[in-house]
């Protein structure tokens, strides 16, 4: 059972990795909420975890929001070489964003984590989310490179491909380390929605700067996508609130104090 779970997780992450090569990050990242729906439904039938009315409503909101984003998502930019991605990554706007992210991560790791990491969940979650936005941009570059390589245009002859690979490895290691610390320190039902919201917002923001996803869309399409994203966030919070209610309902009430 453990190996079956591990293998399916690996397959899922490989498929998620491949998705970034064929679709914009503004579409792929919010759709990660669908995994929460599948987990909630399977837990209801297999693990006999009761799905309350708020959980059902959360699932419906996630589906509605995801459908809205899919129907109005921007088209993927045509890229014929990793060097084109490198040109986008070295534009002043994204360089400024990357510098700010690295500065904030170093500040959080050196100054904030030792002092407030055990009491304020935004410290660890902030590190994971900031690094995650750079991870997704690197993963997208790697995915495009692999896709073009499989099509017969070897992209690993370019040093930029290896640079993106190193960036992804470093960012993933930092992200996994502090995400594990966050999960060890705080309640998962609280960490999961907060991390999902911060990670998704920062990833979409980074994608807007680097790939300029919204340049080809009109105002109504952009507003519809934002509304779909907010709908997904609402559904995600409801789902995790339901989990928290389920966990609290199984615990014994605290003893009354003498006062």
mmCIF file of N, CA and C in Angstrom, residues 56-150:
data_model
loop_
_atom_site.group_PDB
_atom_site.id
_atom_site.type_symbol
_atom_site.label_atom_id
_atom_site.label_comp_id
_atom_site.label_asym_id
_atom_site.label_seq_id
_atom_site.Cartn_x
_atom_site.Cartn_y
_atom_site.Cartn_z
ATOM 1 N N UNK A 56 -18.798 19.382 0.775
ATOM 2 C CA UNK A 56 -19.439 19.236 -0.540
ATOM 3 C C UNK A 56 -19.486 20.575 -1.263
ATOM 4 N N UNK A 57 -19.842 21.621 -0.514
ATOM 5 C CA UNK A 57 -19.881 22.960 -1.103
ATOM 6 C C UNK A 57 -18.483 23.388 -1.563
ATOM 7 N N UNK A 58 -17.444 23.049 -0.776
ATOM 8 C CA UNK A 58 -16.074 23.374 -1.161
ATOM 9 C C UNK A 58 -15.671 22.685 -2.452
ATOM 10 N N UNK A 59 -16.047 21.406 -2.601
ATOM 11 C CA UNK A 59 -15.753 20.666 -3.833
ATOM 12 C C UNK A 59 -16.432 21.317 -5.035
ATOM 13 N N UNK A 60 -17.688 21.707 -4.856
ATOM 14 C CA UNK A 60 -18.428 22.336 -5.959
ATOM 15 C C UNK A 60 -17.774 23.656 -6.348
ATOM 16 N N UNK A 61 -17.372 24.457 -5.350
ATOM 17 C CA UNK A 61 -16.728 25.732 -5.642
ATOM 18 C C UNK A 61 -15.410 25.536 -6.391
ATOM 19 N N UNK A 62 -14.629 24.523 -5.993
ATOM 20 C CA UNK A 62 -13.367 24.252 -6.677
ATOM 21 C C UNK A 62 -13.597 23.856 -8.132
ATOM 22 N N UNK A 63 -14.618 23.042 -8.373
ATOM 23 C CA UNK A 63 -14.920 22.615 -9.745
ATOM 24 C C UNK A 63 -15.375 23.801 -10.586
ATOM 25 N N UNK A 64 -16.255 24.634 -10.021
ATOM 26 C CA UNK A 64 -16.753 25.811 -10.756
ATOM 27 C C UNK A 64 -15.609 26.770 -11.066
ATOM 28 N N UNK A 65 -14.767 27.035 -10.067
ATOM 29 C CA UNK A 65 -13.643 27.944 -10.285
ATOM 30 C C UNK A 65 -12.654 27.403 -11.299
ATOM 31 N N UNK A 66 -12.363 26.107 -11.231
ATOM 32 C CA UNK A 66 -11.431 25.493 -12.182
ATOM 33 C C UNK A 66 -11.985 25.541 -13.600
ATOM 34 N N UNK A 67 -13.281 25.275 -13.744
ATOM 35 C CA UNK A 67 -13.906 25.336 -15.067
ATOM 36 C C UNK A 67 -13.833 26.742 -15.640
ATOM 37 N N UNK A 68 -14.057 27.737 -14.801
ATOM 38 C CA UNK A 68 -13.993 29.126 -15.249
ATOM 39 C C UNK A 68 -12.596 29.487 -15.735
ATOM 40 N N UNK A 69 -11.574 29.037 -15.001
ATOM 41 C CA UNK A 69 -10.198 29.343 -15.398
ATOM 42 C C UNK A 69 -9.835 28.636 -16.694
ATOM 43 N N UNK A 70 -10.231 27.366 -16.823
ATOM 44 C CA UNK A 70 -9.905 26.597 -18.025
ATOM 45 C C UNK A 70 -10.527 27.229 -19.271
ATOM 46 N N UNK A 71 -11.777 27.668 -19.147
ATOM 47 C CA UNK A 71 -12.485 28.222 -20.303
ATOM 48 C C UNK A 71 -11.933 29.570 -20.747
ATOM 49 N N UNK A 72 -11.260 30.283 -19.842
ATOM 50 C CA UNK A 72 -10.781 31.619 -20.180
ATOM 51 C C UNK A 72 -9.267 31.759 -20.028
ATOM 52 N N UNK A 73 -8.554 30.643 -19.988
ATOM 53 C CA UNK A 73 -7.099 30.686 -19.813
ATOM 54 C C UNK A 73 -6.425 31.232 -21.071
ATOM 55 N N UNK A 74 -5.298 31.917 -20.914
ATOM 56 C CA UNK A 74 -4.570 32.428 -22.083
ATOM 57 C C UNK A 74 -3.906 31.294 -22.851
ATOM 58 N N UNK A 75 -3.636 31.555 -24.124
ATOM 59 C CA UNK A 75 -2.967 30.551 -24.939
ATOM 60 C C UNK A 75 -1.484 30.497 -24.583
ATOM 61 N N UNK A 76 -0.922 29.290 -24.721
ATOM 62 C CA UNK A 76 0.493 29.108 -24.439
ATOM 63 C C UNK A 76 1.330 29.820 -25.493
ATOM 64 N N UNK A 77 2.375 30.511 -25.041
ATOM 65 C CA UNK A 77 3.281 31.203 -25.948
ATOM 66 C C UNK A 77 4.078 30.184 -26.777
ATOM 67 N N UNK A 78 4.230 30.437 -28.062
ATOM 68 C CA UNK A 78 5.025 29.562 -28.925
ATOM 69 C C UNK A 78 6.508 29.807 -28.676
ATOM 70 N N UNK A 79 7.191 28.787 -28.152
ATOM 71 C CA UNK A 79 8.616 28.891 -27.842
ATOM 72 C C UNK A 79 9.361 27.800 -28.594
ATOM 73 N N UNK A 80 10.396 28.177 -29.328
ATOM 74 C CA UNK A 80 11.134 27.243 -30.171
ATOM 75 C C UNK A 80 12.507 26.897 -29.627
ATOM 76 N N UNK A 81 12.897 27.495 -28.500
ATOM 77 C CA UNK A 81 14.198 27.203 -27.911
ATOM 78 C C UNK A 81 14.219 27.671 -26.466
ATOM 79 N N UNK A 82 15.037 27.006 -25.648
ATOM 80 C CA UNK A 82 15.195 27.417 -24.255
ATOM 81 C C UNK A 82 15.815 28.804 -24.174
ATOM 82 N N UNK A 83 16.565 29.177 -25.196
ATOM 83 C CA UNK A 83 17.164 30.510 -25.190
ATOM 84 C C UNK A 83 16.091 31.603 -25.201
ATOM 85 N N UNK A 84 14.937 31.310 -25.772
ATOM 86 C CA UNK A 84 13.833 32.266 -25.724
ATOM 87 C C UNK A 84 13.323 32.434 -24.298
ATOM 88 N N UNK A 85 13.251 31.325 -23.571
ATOM 89 C CA UNK A 85 12.851 31.404 -22.153
ATOM 90 C C UNK A 85 13.895 32.194 -21.372
ATOM 91 N N UNK A 86 15.163 31.985 -21.710
ATOM 92 C CA UNK A 86 16.244 32.713 -21.048
ATOM 93 C C UNK A 86 16.113 34.217 -21.289
ATOM 94 N N UNK A 87 15.743 34.584 -22.519
ATOM 95 C CA UNK A 87 15.547 36.006 -22.827
ATOM 96 C C UNK A 87 14.421 36.597 -21.979
ATOM 97 N N UNK A 88 13.353 35.822 -21.781
ATOM 98 C CA UNK A 88 12.247 36.293 -20.943
ATOM 99 C C UNK A 88 12.681 36.404 -19.479
ATOM 100 N N UNK A 89 13.498 35.435 -19.027
ATOM 101 C CA UNK A 89 13.935 35.418 -17.628
ATOM 102 C C UNK A 89 14.942 36.513 -17.316
ATOM 103 N N UNK A 90 15.627 37.019 -18.336
ATOM 104 C CA UNK A 90 16.655 38.049 -18.112
ATOM 105 C C UNK A 90 16.154 39.450 -18.418
ATOM 106 N N UNK A 91 14.847 39.593 -18.635
ATOM 107 C CA UNK A 91 14.297 40.932 -18.786
ATOM 108 C C UNK A 91 14.298 41.640 -17.428
ATOM 109 N N UNK A 92 14.402 42.968 -17.414
ATOM 110 C CA UNK A 92 14.531 43.711 -16.144
ATOM 111 C C UNK A 92 13.431 43.401 -15.133
ATOM 112 N N UNK A 93 12.187 43.237 -15.611
ATOM 113 C CA UNK A 93 11.082 43.000 -14.687
ATOM 114 C C UNK A 93 11.247 41.723 -13.889
ATOM 115 N N UNK A 94 11.580 40.628 -14.570
ATOM 116 C CA UNK A 94 11.707 39.355 -13.859
ATOM 117 C C UNK A 94 12.992 39.297 -13.045
ATOM 118 N N UNK A 95 14.052 39.935 -13.519
ATOM 119 C CA UNK A 95 15.278 39.991 -12.716
ATOM 120 C C UNK A 95 15.007 40.718 -11.405
ATOM 121 N N UNK A 96 14.273 41.836 -11.484
ATOM 122 C CA UNK A 96 13.933 42.573 -10.262
ATOM 123 C C UNK A 96 13.091 41.707 -9.326
ATOM 124 N N UNK A 97 12.120 40.974 -9.876
ATOM 125 C CA UNK A 97 11.295 40.083 -9.057
ATOM 126 C C UNK A 97 12.154 39.007 -8.398
ATOM 127 N N UNK A 98 13.066 38.397 -9.148
ATOM 128 C CA UNK A 98 13.920 37.337 -8.611
ATOM 129 C C UNK A 98 14.818 37.855 -7.499
ATOM 130 N N UNK A 99 15.365 39.057 -7.683
ATOM 131 C CA UNK A 99 16.234 39.645 -6.655
ATOM 132 C C UNK A 99 15.448 39.892 -5.373
ATOM 133 N N UNK A 100 14.232 40.418 -5.518
ATOM 134 C CA UNK A 100 13.398 40.670 -4.340
ATOM 135 C C UNK A 100 13.059 39.359 -3.632
ATOM 136 N N UNK A 101 12.722 38.317 -4.396
ATOM 137 C CA UNK A 101 12.386 37.020 -3.808
ATOM 138 C C UNK A 101 13.574 36.446 -3.046
ATOM 139 N N UNK A 102 14.744 36.440 -3.666
ATOM 140 C CA UNK A 102 15.942 35.896 -3.015
ATOM 141 C C UNK A 102 16.272 36.683 -1.756
ATOM 142 N N UNK A 103 16.146 38.011 -1.819
ATOM 143 C CA UNK A 103 16.417 38.850 -0.646
ATOM 144 C C UNK A 103 15.455 38.517 0.495
ATOM 145 N N UNK A 104 14.165 38.401 0.173
ATOM 146 C CA UNK A 104 13.172 38.089 1.205
ATOM 147 C C UNK A 104 13.388 36.702 1.796
ATOM 148 N N UNK A 105 13.742 35.735 0.951
ATOM 149 C CA UNK A 105 13.978 34.377 1.447
ATOM 150 C C UNK A 105 15.171 34.349 2.394
ATOM 151 N N UNK A 106 16.259 35.011 2.008
ATOM 152 C CA UNK A 106 17.449 35.063 2.877
ATOM 153 C C UNK A 106 17.115 35.757 4.192
ATOM 154 N N UNK A 107 16.340 36.845 4.108
ATOM 155 C CA UNK A 107 15.938 37.563 5.330
ATOM 156 C C UNK A 107 15.104 36.667 6.234
ATOM 157 N N UNK A 108 14.149 35.944 5.648
ATOM 158 C CA UNK A 108 13.298 35.066 6.447
ATOM 159 C C UNK A 108 14.095 33.926 7.062
ATOM 160 N N UNK A 109 15.034 33.358 6.312
ATOM 161 C CA UNK A 109 15.815 32.225 6.813
ATOM 162 C C UNK A 109 16.768 32.658 7.924
ATOM 163 N N UNK A 110 17.457 33.777 7.719
ATOM 164 C CA UNK A 110 18.505 34.190 8.661
ATOM 165 C C UNK A 110 17.933 34.932 9.868
ATOM 166 N N UNK A 111 17.015 35.869 9.632
ATOM 167 C CA UNK A 111 16.534 36.725 10.708
ATOM 168 C C UNK A 111 15.236 36.235 11.347
ATOM 169 N N UNK A 112 14.269 35.828 10.528
ATOM 170 C CA UNK A 112 12.937 35.545 11.047
ATOM 171 C C UNK A 112 12.748 34.107 11.532
ATOM 172 N N UNK A 113 13.257 33.139 10.766
ATOM 173 C CA UNK A 113 13.019 31.736 11.111
ATOM 174 C C UNK A 113 13.532 31.364 12.506
ATOM 175 N N UNK A 114 14.766 31.747 12.891
ATOM 176 C CA UNK A 114 15.222 31.386 14.240
ATOM 177 C C UNK A 114 14.386 32.002 15.360
ATOM 178 N N UNK A 115 13.841 33.200 15.125
ATOM 179 C CA UNK A 115 13.103 33.895 16.176
ATOM 180 C C UNK A 115 11.614 33.563 16.183
ATOM 181 N N UNK A 116 11.009 33.562 14.998
ATOM 182 C CA UNK A 116 9.554 33.463 14.927
ATOM 183 C C UNK A 116 9.053 32.234 14.174
ATOM 184 N N UNK A 117 9.948 31.382 13.701
ATOM 185 C CA UNK A 117 9.532 30.232 12.908
ATOM 186 C C UNK A 117 8.621 29.272 13.640
ATOM 187 N N UNK A 118 8.818 29.121 14.958
ATOM 188 C CA UNK A 118 8.029 28.174 15.729
ATOM 189 C C UNK A 118 6.693 28.741 16.203
ATOM 190 N N UNK A 119 6.497 30.037 16.013
ATOM 191 C CA UNK A 119 5.263 30.658 16.507
ATOM 192 C C UNK A 119 4.438 31.325 15.413
ATOM 193 N N UNK A 120 5.048 31.668 14.294
ATOM 194 C CA UNK A 120 4.339 32.337 13.211
ATOM 195 C C UNK A 120 4.454 31.499 11.942
ATOM 196 N N UNK A 121 3.344 30.919 11.503
ATOM 197 C CA UNK A 121 3.388 30.008 10.352
ATOM 198 C C UNK A 121 3.739 30.710 9.050
ATOM 199 N N UNK A 122 3.523 32.030 8.962
ATOM 200 C CA UNK A 122 3.822 32.739 7.721
ATOM 201 C C UNK A 122 5.309 32.780 7.410
ATOM 202 N N UNK A 123 6.159 32.535 8.402
ATOM 203 C CA UNK A 123 7.600 32.544 8.152
ATOM 204 C C UNK A 123 7.989 31.363 7.262
ATOM 205 N N UNK A 124 7.684 30.150 7.703
ATOM 206 C CA UNK A 124 8.014 28.962 6.914
ATOM 207 C C UNK A 124 7.217 28.923 5.608
ATOM 208 N N UNK A 125 5.929 29.243 5.693
ATOM 209 C CA UNK A 125 5.091 29.212 4.493
ATOM 210 C C UNK A 125 5.548 30.268 3.495
ATOM 211 N N UNK A 126 5.979 31.420 3.992
ATOM 212 C CA UNK A 126 6.483 32.463 3.111
ATOM 213 C C UNK A 126 7.727 32.031 2.355
ATOM 214 N N UNK A 127 8.645 31.343 3.044
ATOM 215 C CA UNK A 127 9.850 30.832 2.381
ATOM 216 C C UNK A 127 9.465 29.846 1.282
ATOM 217 N N UNK A 128 8.570 28.920 1.612
ATOM 218 C CA UNK A 128 8.147 27.907 0.632
ATOM 219 C C UNK A 128 7.455 28.547 -0.570
ATOM 220 N N UNK A 129 6.597 29.505 -0.323
ATOM 221 C CA UNK A 129 5.826 30.119 -1.403
ATOM 222 C C UNK A 129 6.710 30.958 -2.314
ATOM 223 N N UNK A 130 7.606 31.738 -1.722
ATOM 224 C CA UNK A 130 8.506 32.563 -2.529
ATOM 225 C C UNK A 130 9.412 31.702 -3.400
ATOM 226 N N UNK A 131 10.011 30.678 -2.787
ATOM 227 C CA UNK A 131 10.870 29.788 -3.563
ATOM 228 C C UNK A 131 10.049 28.988 -4.574
ATOM 229 N N UNK A 132 8.814 28.663 -4.218
ATOM 230 C CA UNK A 132 7.962 27.902 -5.123
ATOM 231 C C UNK A 132 7.670 28.640 -6.415
ATOM 232 N N UNK A 133 7.516 29.970 -6.338
ATOM 233 C CA UNK A 133 7.252 30.730 -7.558
ATOM 234 C C UNK A 133 8.429 30.649 -8.521
ATOM 235 N N UNK A 134 9.658 30.666 -7.989
ATOM 236 C CA UNK A 134 10.833 30.507 -8.852
ATOM 237 C C UNK A 134 10.961 29.064 -9.330
ATOM 238 N N UNK A 135 10.574 28.114 -8.478
ATOM 239 C CA UNK A 135 10.626 26.701 -8.865
ATOM 240 C C UNK A 135 9.752 26.450 -10.090
ATOM 241 N N UNK A 136 8.536 26.993 -10.075
ATOM 242 C CA UNK A 136 7.615 26.766 -11.186
ATOM 243 C C UNK A 136 8.154 27.364 -12.475
ATOM 244 N N UNK A 137 8.760 28.556 -12.393
ATOM 245 C CA UNK A 137 9.331 29.162 -13.602
ATOM 246 C C UNK A 137 10.472 28.309 -14.146
ATOM 247 N N UNK A 138 11.300 27.764 -13.241
ATOM 248 C CA UNK A 138 12.381 26.883 -13.680
ATOM 249 C C UNK A 138 11.858 25.572 -14.235
ATOM 250 N N UNK A 139 10.825 25.017 -13.586
ATOM 251 C CA UNK A 139 10.219 23.770 -14.062
ATOM 252 C C UNK A 139 9.608 23.967 -15.448
ATOM 253 N N UNK A 140 8.974 25.109 -15.660
ATOM 254 C CA UNK A 140 8.391 25.388 -16.975
ATOM 255 C C UNK A 140 9.484 25.442 -18.042
ATOM 256 N N UNK A 141 10.612 26.099 -17.729
ATOM 257 C CA UNK A 141 11.725 26.160 -18.680
ATOM 258 C C UNK A 141 12.272 24.765 -18.969
ATOM 259 N N UNK A 142 12.435 23.955 -17.905
ATOM 260 C CA UNK A 142 12.915 22.582 -18.100
ATOM 261 C C UNK A 142 11.932 21.755 -18.918
ATOM 262 N N UNK A 143 10.632 21.914 -18.618
ATOM 263 C CA UNK A 143 9.619 21.163 -19.354
ATOM 264 C C UNK A 143 9.626 21.502 -20.837
ATOM 265 N N UNK A 144 9.770 22.791 -21.143
ATOM 266 C CA UNK A 144 9.847 23.205 -22.549
ATOM 267 C C UNK A 144 11.091 22.624 -23.201
ATOM 268 N N UNK A 145 12.220 22.634 -22.459
ATOM 269 C CA UNK A 145 13.454 22.067 -22.999
ATOM 270 C C UNK A 145 13.335 20.581 -23.294
ATOM 271 N N UNK A 146 12.715 19.843 -22.379
ATOM 272 C CA UNK A 146 12.526 18.404 -22.594
ATOM 273 C C UNK A 146 11.576 18.137 -23.761
ATOM 274 N N UNK A 147 10.498 18.926 -23.834
ATOM 275 C CA UNK A 147 9.545 18.742 -24.927
ATOM 276 C C UNK A 147 10.224 18.961 -26.278
ATOM 277 N N UNK A 148 10.999 20.038 -26.399
ATOM 278 C CA UNK A 148 11.693 20.318 -27.659
ATOM 279 C C UNK A 148 12.763 19.267 -27.953
ATOM 280 N N UNK A 149 13.401 18.749 -26.889
ATOM 281 C CA UNK A 149 14.419 17.708 -27.083
ATOM 282 C C UNK A 149 13.787 16.442 -27.630
ATOM 283 N N UNK A 150 12.635 16.045 -27.070
ATOM 284 C CA UNK A 150 11.936 14.857 -27.566
ATOM 285 C C UNK A 150 11.429 15.045 -28.990
#
